Amino acid sequence: MRVGQTRRRDQSEAAIVAALRKIGVQVWRISAPGLPDLITHHRGTWRPLEIKRPGGSLTPAQRETARTAPFAMVSSVSEAVRVFGVGE
């Protein structure tokens, strides 16, 4: 990424973040090559989440990260909420 260039966020990210916060999940957006989009904390557990559009795939840097530090990949509010074992 060039200096001054901002990374595009997935369109569904705002809705996913709002839904997670509604069920009591703490959410932080992060942005760095190879890292997932969100770091979350819920009921004593930290979970990184990557948001992709349906059919999307991880970048090569994200695949490398996921080999040693696995994270969930979600594309909808319902998938994200299910990660935390909470119904919508």
Tab-separated table of C-alpha atoms in Angstrom:
chain	number	residue	atom	x	y	z
A	1	MET	CA	0.000	0.000	0.000
A	2	ARG	CA	1.312	3.459	-0.842
A	3	VAL	CA	1.680	6.183	1.768
A	4	GLY	CA	-1.614	8.024	2.139
A	5	GLN	CA	-3.588	5.208	0.546
A	6	THR	CA	-6.368	3.775	2.676
A	7	ARG	CA	-7.384	0.144	2.671
A	8	ARG	CA	-10.896	-0.557	1.469
A	9	ARG	CA	-13.175	-2.070	4.088
A	10	ASP	CA	-15.727	-4.714	3.105
A	11	GLN	CA	-19.248	-3.347	2.624
A	12	SER	CA	-20.723	-5.686	5.223
A	13	GLU	CA	-18.212	-4.692	7.918
A	14	ALA	CA	-20.282	-1.903	9.491
A	15	ALA	CA	-23.340	-4.158	9.862
A	16	ILE	CA	-21.221	-6.994	11.272
A	17	VAL	CA	-19.514	-4.721	13.795
A	18	ALA	CA	-22.872	-3.263	14.882
A	19	ALA	CA	-24.423	-6.731	15.312
A	20	LEU	CA	-21.455	-8.011	17.306
A	21	ARG	CA	-21.517	-4.998	19.604
A	22	LYS	CA	-25.261	-5.485	20.075
A	23	ILE	CA	-24.645	-8.975	21.499
A	24	GLY	CA	-21.927	-7.699	23.822
A	25	VAL	CA	-18.788	-8.360	21.797
A	26	GLN	CA	-16.010	-5.784	22.068
A	27	VAL	CA	-14.689	-5.017	18.573
A	28	TRP	CA	-11.576	-3.259	17.302
A	29	ARG	CA	-10.904	-2.661	13.617
A	30	ILE	CA	-7.321	-3.245	12.563
A	31	SER	CA	-5.496	-2.826	9.295
A	32	ALA	CA	-2.107	-4.256	8.420
A	33	PRO	CA	-0.873	-6.634	5.737
A	34	GLY	CA	-1.627	-10.230	6.669
A	35	LEU	CA	-3.860	-9.428	9.630
A	36	PRO	CA	-7.610	-10.036	9.852
A	37	ASP	CA	-10.028	-7.086	9.843
A	38	LEU	CA	-11.232	-7.312	13.437
A	39	ILE	CA	-9.983	-8.250	16.872
A	40	THR	CA	-12.842	-9.171	19.191
A	41	HIS	CA	-13.266	-10.002	22.851
A	42	HIS	CA	-16.301	-11.781	24.290
A	43	ARG	CA	-16.757	-13.585	27.594
A	44	GLY	CA	-13.039	-13.789	28.262
A	45	THR	CA	-12.038	-14.994	24.797
A	46	TRP	CA	-10.182	-13.097	22.083
A	47	ARG	CA	-11.085	-13.917	18.466
A	48	PRO	CA	-9.689	-12.352	15.308
A	49	LEU	CA	-12.167	-12.194	12.399
A	50	GLU	CA	-11.645	-11.607	8.709
A	51	ILE	CA	-14.561	-10.207	6.724
A	52	LYS	CA	-14.800	-11.154	3.060
A	53	ARG	CA	-17.545	-10.810	0.514
A	54	PRO	CA	-19.232	-14.137	-0.331
A	55	GLY	CA	-16.798	-16.206	-2.341
A	56	GLY	CA	-13.849	-14.004	-1.322
A	57	SER	CA	-10.504	-15.479	-0.405
A	58	LEU	CA	-7.631	-14.639	1.878
A	59	THR	CA	-4.646	-12.709	0.579
A	60	PRO	CA	-1.330	-14.570	0.450
A	61	ALA	CA	-0.183	-12.638	3.542
A	62	GLN	CA	-3.391	-13.591	5.402
A	63	ARG	CA	-2.935	-17.259	4.461
A	64	GLU	CA	0.574	-17.113	5.905
A	65	THR	CA	-0.715	-15.543	9.148
A	66	ALA	CA	-3.562	-18.052	9.415
A	67	ARG	CA	-1.117	-20.969	9.322
A	68	THR	CA	0.301	-20.004	12.715
A	69	ALA	CA	-2.515	-17.861	14.111
A	70	PRO	CA	-5.847	-19.170	12.740
A	71	PHE	CA	-8.824	-16.855	12.445
A	72	ALA	CA	-12.421	-17.169	11.301
A	73	MET	CA	-13.515	-15.766	7.952
A	74	VAL	CA	-17.103	-14.479	7.741
A	75	SER	CA	-19.172	-12.782	5.064
A	76	SER	CA	-22.453	-11.984	6.829
A	77	VAL	CA	-23.927	-10.877	10.124
A	78	SER	CA	-25.335	-14.347	10.786
A	79	GLU	CA	-21.952	-16.019	10.198
A	80	ALA	CA	-20.212	-13.520	12.479
A	81	VAL	CA	-22.758	-13.941	15.287
A	82	ARG	CA	-22.496	-17.746	15.031
A	83	VAL	CA	-18.753	-17.511	15.747
A	84	PHE	CA	-19.751	-16.407	19.262
A	85	GLY	CA	-22.426	-19.068	19.763
A	86	VAL	CA	-25.174	-16.479	20.042
A	87	GLY	CA	-28.389	-16.500	17.992
A	88	GLU	CA	-29.353	-13.387	16.058
